[in-house]
Amino acid sequence: MTISTSTSCSSMSNHTKERVTLAKVTLENFYSNLISQHEEREMRQQKLEKVMDQEGLADEEKRIRRSQHARKETEFLRLKRTRLGLDDFESLKVIGRGAFGEVRLVQKKDTGHVYAMKILRKADMLEKEQIGHIRAERDILVEADSLWVVKMFYSFQDKMNLYLIMEFLPGGDMMTLLMKKDTLTEEATQFYIAETVLAIDSIHQLGFIHRDIKPDNLLLDSKGHVKLSDFGLCTGLKKAHRTEFYRNLNHSLPSDFTFQNMNSKRKAETWKRNRRQLAFSTVGTPDYIAPEVFMQNGYNKLCDWWSLGVIMYEMLIGYPPFCSETPQETYRKVMNWRETLTFPPEVPISEKAKDLILRFCCESENRIGASGVEEIKSNPFFEGVDYDHIRERPAAIPIEIKSIDDTSNFDEFPDSDILQPTCKFFFHPFPTLTHTVKSFVVVDSSFSSTWFFFYFFPFLLLQ
């Protein structure tokens, strides 16, 4: 008996249709990935041959180089077939916590390598509709082959969480450094702002806007140099870091303005006292967000330079220019920056520093960097900076590292049960999120290229 296609389709339940669609997408992606992998392998081989010809290697040297290249390709294929999970890592310590989940220092059991593991609760991501932020993070990590961006080495998931195995930077973050110091010298500020300029420009060149430049997201490596992190992923999962959270702040009742009446020393003390709590909570702070982002009328990469100006002010003065006791009051100060952006006379800074801050924190159409990053790099405040070799020089503030798993530059956090499968109700509603997936980094020193290969999250989640 023959059944028509339309009758067959109409008799299928929505669940069955979804599973059929998932199977179709999975197969299409599987074979598309196979073709892409073959093309990439051929391209790498061609690049190797080209480099060897340029170097003028003898036949025997070429044979050795080809053999080394083939072994790396084989190792990559072996790694790609390896399924990773929590059992492959030993959790050493919690080094970060927020509304999104937490960050742990972990050690890979078979190699002993130390990483930072970001643990993201799927329920929070789906509830807060942050799939777009995950795509943005994935895209940057795929494309960014840079000393200025924190590397991701692996990713996998289980029924409860997503796990990102990232490069561990033992220097901590800029927020912690600023909280240890009352202020930074102009020389130290020049160093960190110059490095951050190069870091931000590296992602701008890829066509991305960070949108959440703040001291928490400026990490320091073992030598004290800056690397950017959190490209709309972890911070994007915090309600306070989604700009719609602030849409109605202008309708809130004003505060009693006690913060404005404080002198700079008391402002700095109050800011330090509240800053860490804001960093690890869903309340957050709008201090570093450009006014055009709040206005919801469209913005571009220049919003990142505004944020950098706020950070520069904080480094030199001891607190950001718009800090207040409530996010509502901070929002109003940011939106009225022409009146509220002032410099306290009791904390003197140079005219060059003031001028650059005001060039960062101004109307977007007049903001420094509008004509390109060279406009920023050539500003008088950066006189004497050797941008080409800045990462090779000693950092402005040395970092003391005692071991590969030294966490002395991080806050202390109690352990949690985030790795325990307690929320059983979450297992069934999201069957498409249960695949184990991974990503790998292979570094080929023969032609100084880092390849990022991602098999990242379920197809329906990211396609």
Tab-separated table of N, CA and C in Angstrom, residues 75-199:
chain	number	residue	atom	x	y	z
A	75	GLU	N	49.186	13.138	14.370
A	75	GLU	CA	48.893	13.412	15.773
A	75	GLU	C	47.600	14.202	15.901
A	76	PHE	N	47.386	15.139	14.984
A	76	PHE	CA	46.154	15.913	15.019
A	76	PHE	C	44.935	15.013	14.811
A	77	LEU	N	45.019	14.091	13.847
A	77	LEU	CA	43.913	13.173	13.611
A	77	LEU	C	43.659	12.292	14.834
A	78	ARG	N	44.736	11.892	15.498
A	78	ARG	CA	44.584	11.073	16.701
A	78	ARG	C	43.899	11.872	17.805
A	79	LEU	N	44.316	13.110	17.973
A	79	LEU	CA	43.703	13.960	18.981
A	79	LEU	C	42.224	14.195	18.701
A	80	LYS	N	41.910	14.343	17.411
A	80	LYS	CA	40.540	14.654	17.036
A	80	LYS	C	39.591	13.499	17.348
A	81	ARG	N	40.125	12.278	17.334
A	81	ARG	CA	39.300	11.115	17.658
A	81	ARG	C	39.168	10.896	19.158
A	82	THR	N	39.944	11.642	19.934
A	82	THR	CA	39.920	11.465	21.379
A	82	THR	C	38.781	12.268	21.981
A	83	ARG	N	37.963	11.607	22.754
A	83	ARG	CA	36.857	12.285	23.426
A	83	ARG	C	37.305	12.689	24.829
A	84	LEU	N	37.162	13.969	25.100
A	84	LEU	CA	37.552	14.480	26.404
A	84	LEU	C	36.337	14.680	27.292
A	85	GLY	N	36.559	14.581	28.569
A	85	GLY	CA	35.508	14.832	29.538
A	85	GLY	C	36.106	15.262	30.849
A	86	LEU	N	35.259	15.445	31.845
A	86	LEU	CA	35.734	15.877	33.147
A	86	LEU	C	36.747	14.913	33.742
A	87	ASP	N	36.603	13.622	33.425
A	87	ASP	CA	37.507	12.627	33.994
A	87	ASP	C	38.949	12.808	33.516
A	88	ASP	N	39.139	13.572	32.430
A	88	ASP	CA	40.491	13.796	31.906
A	88	ASP	C	41.209	14.931	32.619
A	89	PHE	N	40.498	15.628	33.493
A	89	PHE	CA	41.086	16.784	34.179
A	89	PHE	C	40.894	16.652	35.684
A	90	GLU	N	41.892	17.113	36.413
A	90	GLU	CA	41.797	17.178	37.859
A	90	GLU	C	41.576	18.623	38.277
A	91	SER	N	40.496	18.867	38.989
A	91	SER	CA	40.186	20.212	39.453
A	91	SER	C	41.082	20.558	40.626
A	92	LEU	N	41.796	21.688	40.517
A	92	LEU	CA	42.730	22.095	41.561
A	92	LEU	C	42.159	23.170	42.472
A	93	LYS	N	41.470	24.160	41.876
A	93	LYS	CA	41.018	25.277	42.688
A	93	LYS	C	40.046	26.138	41.896
A	94	VAL	N	39.075	26.737	42.576
A	94	VAL	CA	38.183	27.726	41.958
A	94	VAL	C	38.899	29.070	41.952
A	95	ILE	N	39.023	29.679	40.775
A	95	ILE	CA	39.732	30.956	40.665
A	95	ILE	C	38.835	32.087	40.178
A	96	GLY	N	37.574	31.802	39.888
A	96	GLY	CA	36.651	32.839	39.445
A	96	GLY	C	35.221	32.368	39.571
A	97	ARG	N	34.313	33.297	39.809
A	97	ARG	CA	32.906	32.920	39.948
A	97	ARG	C	32.048	34.096	39.542
A	98	GLY	N	30.912	33.798	38.917
A	98	GLY	CA	29.983	34.835	38.500
A	98	GLY	C	28.633	34.229	38.226
A	99	ALA	N	27.741	35.029	37.649
A	99	ALA	CA	26.397	34.557	37.375
A	99	ALA	C	26.390	33.450	36.332
A	100	PHE	N	27.411	33.420	35.468
A	100	PHE	CA	27.463	32.436	34.391
A	100	PHE	C	27.859	31.053	34.892
A	101	GLY	N	28.542	30.945	36.005
A	101	GLY	CA	29.102	29.680	36.468
A	101	GLY	C	30.377	29.983	37.214
A	102	GLU	N	31.457	29.328	36.822
A	102	GLU	CA	32.717	29.591	37.504
A	102	GLU	C	33.898	29.195	36.642
A	103	VAL	N	35.095	29.587	37.082
A	103	VAL	CA	36.339	29.240	36.418
A	103	VAL	C	37.196	28.468	37.410
A	104	ARG	N	37.749	27.340	36.971
A	104	ARG	CA	38.588	26.517	37.837
A	104	ARG	C	39.959	26.312	37.212
A	105	LEU	N	40.949	26.241	38.071
A	105	LEU	CA	42.269	25.811	37.639
A	105	LEU	C	42.248	24.293	37.610
A	106	VAL	N	42.589	23.712	36.457
A	106	VAL	CA	42.569	22.261	36.311
A	106	VAL	C	43.887	21.784	35.710
A	107	GLN	N	44.166	20.516	35.885
A	107	GLN	CA	45.372	19.907	35.332
A	107	GLN	C	44.966	18.687	34.511
A	108	LYS	N	45.446	18.616	33.282
A	108	LYS	CA	45.158	17.463	32.424
A	108	LYS	C	45.970	16.279	32.925
A	109	LYS	N	45.284	15.185	33.188
A	109	LYS	CA	45.908	14.073	33.890
A	109	LYS	C	47.023	13.394	33.095
A	110	ASP	N	46.870	13.303	31.775
A	110	ASP	CA	47.865	12.547	31.010
A	110	ASP	C	49.112	13.362	30.684
A	111	THR	N	48.985	14.694	30.625
A	111	THR	CA	50.139	15.522	30.258
A	111	THR	C	50.658	16.370	31.417
A	112	GLY	N	49.821	16.614	32.416
A	112	GLY	CA	50.216	17.483	33.510
A	112	GLY	C	50.085	18.958	33.210
A	113	HIS	N	49.615	19.298	32.000
A	113	HIS	CA	49.455	20.702	31.636
A	113	HIS	C	48.336	21.341	32.450
A	114	VAL	N	48.520	22.610	32.803
A	114	VAL	CA	47.560	23.343	33.624
A	114	VAL	C	46.744	24.280	32.741
A	115	TYR	N	45.433	24.321	32.976
A	115	TYR	CA	44.532	25.159	32.189
A	115	TYR	C	43.542	25.854	33.117
A	116	ALA	N	42.843	26.843	32.567
A	116	ALA	CA	41.694	27.451	33.232
A	116	ALA	C	40.439	26.880	32.580
A	117	MET	N	39.596	26.243	33.368
A	117	MET	CA	38.363	25.637	32.846
A	117	MET	C	37.179	26.530	33.177
A	118	LYS	N	36.541	27.074	32.131
A	118	LYS	CA	35.306	27.829	32.322
A	118	LYS	C	34.147	26.847	32.292
A	119	ILE	N	33.330	26.888	33.321
A	119	ILE	CA	32.171	26.009	33.420
A	119	ILE	C	30.924	26.867	33.311
A	120	LEU	N	30.148	26.644	32.260
A	120	LEU	CA	28.975	27.466	31.966
A	120	LEU	C	27.724	26.610	32.071
A	121	ARG	N	26.785	27.026	32.891
A	121	ARG	CA	25.544	26.270	33.051
A	121	ARG	C	24.636	26.489	31.846
A	122	LYS	N	24.227	25.391	31.218
A	122	LYS	CA	23.371	25.501	30.023
A	122	LYS	C	22.038	26.159	30.354
A	123	ALA	N	21.496	25.838	31.510
A	123	ALA	CA	20.200	26.411	31.876
A	123	ALA	C	20.260	27.930	31.888
A	124	ASP	N	21.361	28.488	32.404
A	124	ASP	CA	21.504	29.949	32.446
A	124	ASP	C	21.621	30.523	31.048
A	125	MET	N	22.384	29.826	30.177
A	125	MET	CA	22.565	30.341	28.821
A	125	MET	C	21.255	30.352	28.053
A	126	LEU	N	20.473	29.285	28.181
A	126	LEU	CA	19.199	29.228	27.464
A	126	LEU	C	18.199	30.217	28.057
A	127	GLU	N	18.193	30.329	29.382
A	127	GLU	CA	17.276	31.251	30.029
A	127	GLU	C	17.556	32.682	29.625
A	128	LYS	N	18.842	33.020	29.515
A	128	LYS	CA	19.225	34.395	29.201
A	128	LYS	C	19.416	34.609	27.705
A	129	GLU	N	19.111	33.566	26.899
A	129	GLU	CA	19.155	33.671	25.435
A	129	GLU	C	20.508	34.183	24.959
A	130	GLN	N	21.552	33.476	25.370
A	130	GLN	CA	22.907	33.932	25.082
A	130	GLN	C	23.598	33.132	23.985
A	131	ILE	N	22.843	32.430	23.150
A	131	ILE	CA	23.454	31.626	22.098
A	131	ILE	C	24.262	32.504	21.143
A	132	GLY	N	23.756	33.706	20.845
A	132	GLY	CA	24.495	34.610	19.968
A	132	GLY	C	25.838	34.990	20.542
A	133	HIS	N	25.910	35.167	21.863
A	133	HIS	CA	27.184	35.505	22.498
A	133	HIS	C	28.172	34.344	22.374
A	134	ILE	N	27.660	33.111	22.465
A	134	ILE	CA	28.533	31.943	22.314
A	134	ILE	C	29.104	31.906	20.906
A	135	ARG	N	28.267	32.194	19.917
A	135	ARG	CA	28.763	32.224	18.535
A	135	ARG	C	29.878	33.254	18.381
A	136	ALA	N	29.677	34.432	18.975
A	136	ALA	CA	30.690	35.485	18.870
A	136	ALA	C	32.007	35.027	19.482
A	137	GLU	N	31.939	34.419	20.663
A	137	GLU	CA	33.163	33.917	21.307
A	137	GLU	C	33.837	32.876	20.437
A	138	ARG	N	33.046	31.938	19.922
A	138	ARG	CA	33.604	30.875	19.083
A	138	ARG	C	34.290	31.449	17.856
A	139	ASP	N	33.619	32.407	17.199
A	139	ASP	CA	34.176	32.967	15.968
A	139	ASP	C	35.507	33.672	16.216
A	140	ILE	N	35.592	34.412	17.310
A	140	ILE	CA	36.845	35.107	17.606
A	140	ILE	C	37.963	34.110	17.882
A	141	LEU	N	37.670	33.105	18.691
A	141	LEU	CA	38.705	32.136	19.042
A	141	LEU	C	39.149	31.334	17.826
A	142	VAL	N	38.242	31.120	16.893
A	142	VAL	CA	38.610	30.410	15.664
A	142	VAL	C	39.562	31.253	14.825
A	143	GLU	N	39.257	32.545	14.727
A	143	GLU	CA	40.004	33.389	13.799
A	143	GLU	C	41.241	34.045	14.410
A	144	ALA	N	41.243	34.204	15.727
A	144	ALA	CA	42.317	34.968	16.362
A	144	ALA	C	43.553	34.103	16.568
A	145	ASP	N	44.606	34.416	15.839
A	145	ASP	CA	45.914	33.777	16.041
A	145	ASP	C	46.824	34.881	16.538
A	146	SER	N	46.709	35.191	17.818
A	146	SER	CA	47.308	36.415	18.322
A	146	SER	C	47.850	36.228	19.720
A	147	LEU	N	48.951	36.935	20.001
A	147	LEU	CA	49.493	36.968	21.353
A	147	LEU	C	48.607	37.770	22.291
A	148	TRP	N	47.652	38.506	21.753
A	148	TRP	CA	46.836	39.415	22.555
A	148	TRP	C	45.520	38.797	22.992
A	149	VAL	N	45.237	37.577	22.569
A	149	VAL	CA	43.955	36.946	22.875
A	149	VAL	C	44.198	35.658	23.648
A	150	VAL	N	43.438	35.458	24.711
A	150	VAL	CA	43.535	34.228	25.490
A	150	VAL	C	43.141	33.041	24.607
A	151	LYS	N	43.958	32.015	24.582
A	151	LYS	CA	43.718	30.861	23.709
A	151	LYS	C	42.760	29.864	24.354
A	152	MET	N	41.984	29.211	23.509
A	152	MET	CA	41.167	28.089	23.953
A	152	MET	C	41.708	26.817	23.317
A	153	PHE	N	41.901	25.771	24.126
A	153	PHE	CA	42.511	24.547	23.641
A	153	PHE	C	41.498	23.433	23.402
A	154	TYR	N	40.522	23.283	24.278
A	154	TYR	CA	39.529	22.228	24.129
A	154	TYR	C	38.167	22.755	24.558
A	155	SER	N	37.133	22.071	24.138
A	155	SER	CA	35.797	22.311	24.678
A	155	SER	C	35.030	21.002	24.659
A	156	PHE	N	34.175	20.820	25.620
A	156	PHE	CA	33.289	19.651	25.658
A	156	PHE	C	32.122	20.002	26.558
A	157	GLN	N	31.195	19.075	26.702
A	157	GLN	CA	30.017	19.361	27.509
A	157	GLN	C	29.408	18.082	28.029
A	158	ASP	N	28.563	18.234	29.028
A	158	ASP	CA	27.731	17.131	29.499
A	158	ASP	C	26.299	17.639	29.560
A	159	LYS	N	25.438	16.941	30.264
A	159	LYS	CA	24.027	17.313	30.252
A	159	LYS	C	23.749	18.616	30.986
A	160	MET	N	24.662	19.004	31.860
A	160	MET	CA	24.434	20.183	32.677
A	160	MET	C	25.194	21.417	32.211
A	161	ASN	N	26.453	21.226	31.792
A	161	ASN	CA	27.350	22.358	31.603
A	161	ASN	C	28.096	22.298	30.282
A	162	LEU	N	28.578	23.476	29.860
A	162	LEU	CA	29.581	23.584	28.807
A	162	LEU	C	30.923	23.842	29.484
A	163	TYR	N	31.985	23.260	28.919
A	163	TYR	CA	33.314	23.395	29.508
A	163	TYR	C	34.273	23.927	28.449
A	164	LEU	N	34.931	25.041	28.756
A	164	LEU	CA	35.927	25.621	27.867
A	164	LEU	C	37.276	25.520	28.558
A	165	ILE	N	38.214	24.841	27.927
A	165	ILE	CA	39.548	24.678	28.500
A	165	ILE	C	40.439	25.741	27.882
A	166	MET	N	40.753	26.755	28.703
A	166	MET	CA	41.434	27.934	28.216
A	166	MET	C	42.862	27.986	28.748
A	167	GLU	N	43.633	28.846	28.124
A	167	GLU	CA	44.974	29.150	28.592
A	167	GLU	C	44.902	29.746	29.998
A	168	PHE	N	45.711	29.222	30.919
A	168	PHE	CA	45.761	29.760	32.278
A	168	PHE	C	46.808	30.857	32.351
A	169	LEU	N	46.379	32.052	32.751
A	169	LEU	CA	47.271	33.200	32.883
A	169	LEU	C	47.447	33.503	34.368
A	170	PRO	N	48.597	33.150	34.929
A	170	PRO	CA	48.782	33.226	36.383
A	170	PRO	C	48.890	34.635	36.940
A	171	GLY	N	48.964	35.642	36.081
A	171	GLY	CA	49.085	37.016	36.571
A	171	GLY	C	47.794	37.611	37.088
A	172	GLY	N	46.684	36.875	36.946
A	172	GLY	CA	45.396	37.416	37.380
A	172	GLY	C	44.837	38.401	36.375
A	173	ASP	N	44.024	39.339	36.849
A	173	ASP	CA	43.442	40.329	35.943
A	173	ASP	C	43.745	41.746	36.419
A	174	MET	N	43.446	42.695	35.549
A	174	MET	CA	43.752	44.086	35.835
A	174	MET	C	42.926	44.615	37.007
A	175	MET	N	41.718	44.096	37.183
A	175	MET	CA	40.902	44.533	38.311
A	175	MET	C	41.620	44.252	39.631
A	176	THR	N	42.157	43.033	39.751
A	176	THR	CA	42.862	42.667	40.975
A	176	THR	C	44.103	43.540	41.176
A	177	LEU	N	44.825	43.800	40.081
A	177	LEU	CA	46.017	44.645	40.174
A	177	LEU	C	45.659	46.052	40.645
A	178	LEU	N	44.580	46.609	40.075
A	178	LEU	CA	44.184	47.968	40.446
A	178	LEU	C	43.704	48.041	41.891
A	179	MET	N	43.129	46.948	42.365
A	179	MET	CA	42.664	46.956	43.746
A	179	MET	C	43.819	46.832	44.735
A	180	LYS	N	44.944	46.298	44.280
A	180	LYS	CA	46.127	46.223	45.137
A	180	LYS	C	46.831	47.577	45.229
A	181	LYS	N	46.679	48.380	44.184
A	181	LYS	CA	47.353	49.683	44.125
A	181	LYS	C	46.322	50.793	44.324
A	182	ASP	N	46.719	51.877	44.933
A	182	ASP	CA	45.813	53.026	44.999
A	182	ASP	C	45.656	53.632	43.603
A	183	THR	N	46.786	53.924	42.972
A	183	THR	CA	46.801	54.394	41.579
A	183	THR	C	48.055	53.837	40.921
A	184	LEU	N	48.105	53.942	39.606
A	184	LEU	CA	49.304	53.564	38.859
A	184	LEU	C	50.042	54.827	38.437
A	185	THR	N	51.332	54.713	38.268
A	185	THR	CA	52.098	55.835	37.731
A	185	THR	C	51.731	56.030	36.267
A	186	GLU	N	52.079	57.183	35.728
A	186	GLU	CA	51.786	57.416	34.311
A	186	GLU	C	52.624	56.495	33.426
A	187	GLU	N	53.806	56.151	33.886
A	187	GLU	CA	54.634	55.229	33.114
A	187	GLU	C	53.985	53.855	33.040
A	188	ALA	N	53.484	53.348	34.176
A	188	ALA	CA	52.811	52.056	34.187
A	188	ALA	C	51.519	52.118	33.387
A	189	THR	N	50.783	53.211	33.530
A	189	THR	CA	49.537	53.382	32.778
A	189	THR	C	49.817	53.394	31.283
A	190	GLN	N	50.877	54.081	30.874
A	190	GLN	CA	51.253	54.112	29.459
A	190	GLN	C	51.474	52.698	28.939
A	191	PHE	N	52.191	51.886	29.724
A	191	PHE	CA	52.497	50.511	29.306
A	191	PHE	C	51.220	49.689	29.122
A	192	TYR	N	50.338	49.675	30.124
A	192	TYR	CA	49.152	48.825	30.058
A	192	TYR	C	48.146	49.327	29.024
A	193	ILE	N	47.998	50.638	28.910
A	193	ILE	CA	47.056	51.165	27.921
A	193	ILE	C	47.581	50.900	26.511
A	194	ALA	N	48.897	51.046	26.305
A	194	ALA	CA	49.477	50.775	24.982
A	194	ALA	C	49.274	49.316	24.598
A	195	GLU	N	49.512	48.398	25.530
A	195	GLU	CA	49.298	46.983	25.213
A	195	GLU	C	47.825	46.693	24.939
A	196	THR	N	46.942	47.332	25.692
A	196	THR	CA	45.514	47.110	25.468
A	196	THR	C	45.065	47.685	24.132
A	197	VAL	N	45.668	48.790	23.712
A	197	VAL	CA	45.380	49.332	22.377
A	197	VAL	C	45.685	48.287	21.307
A	198	LEU	N	46.852	47.650	21.417
A	198	LEU	CA	47.222	46.632	20.436
A	198	LEU	C	46.302	45.419	20.525
A	199	ALA	N	45.884	45.061	21.743
A	199	ALA	CA	44.995	43.918	21.915
A	199	ALA	C	43.624	44.185	21.298
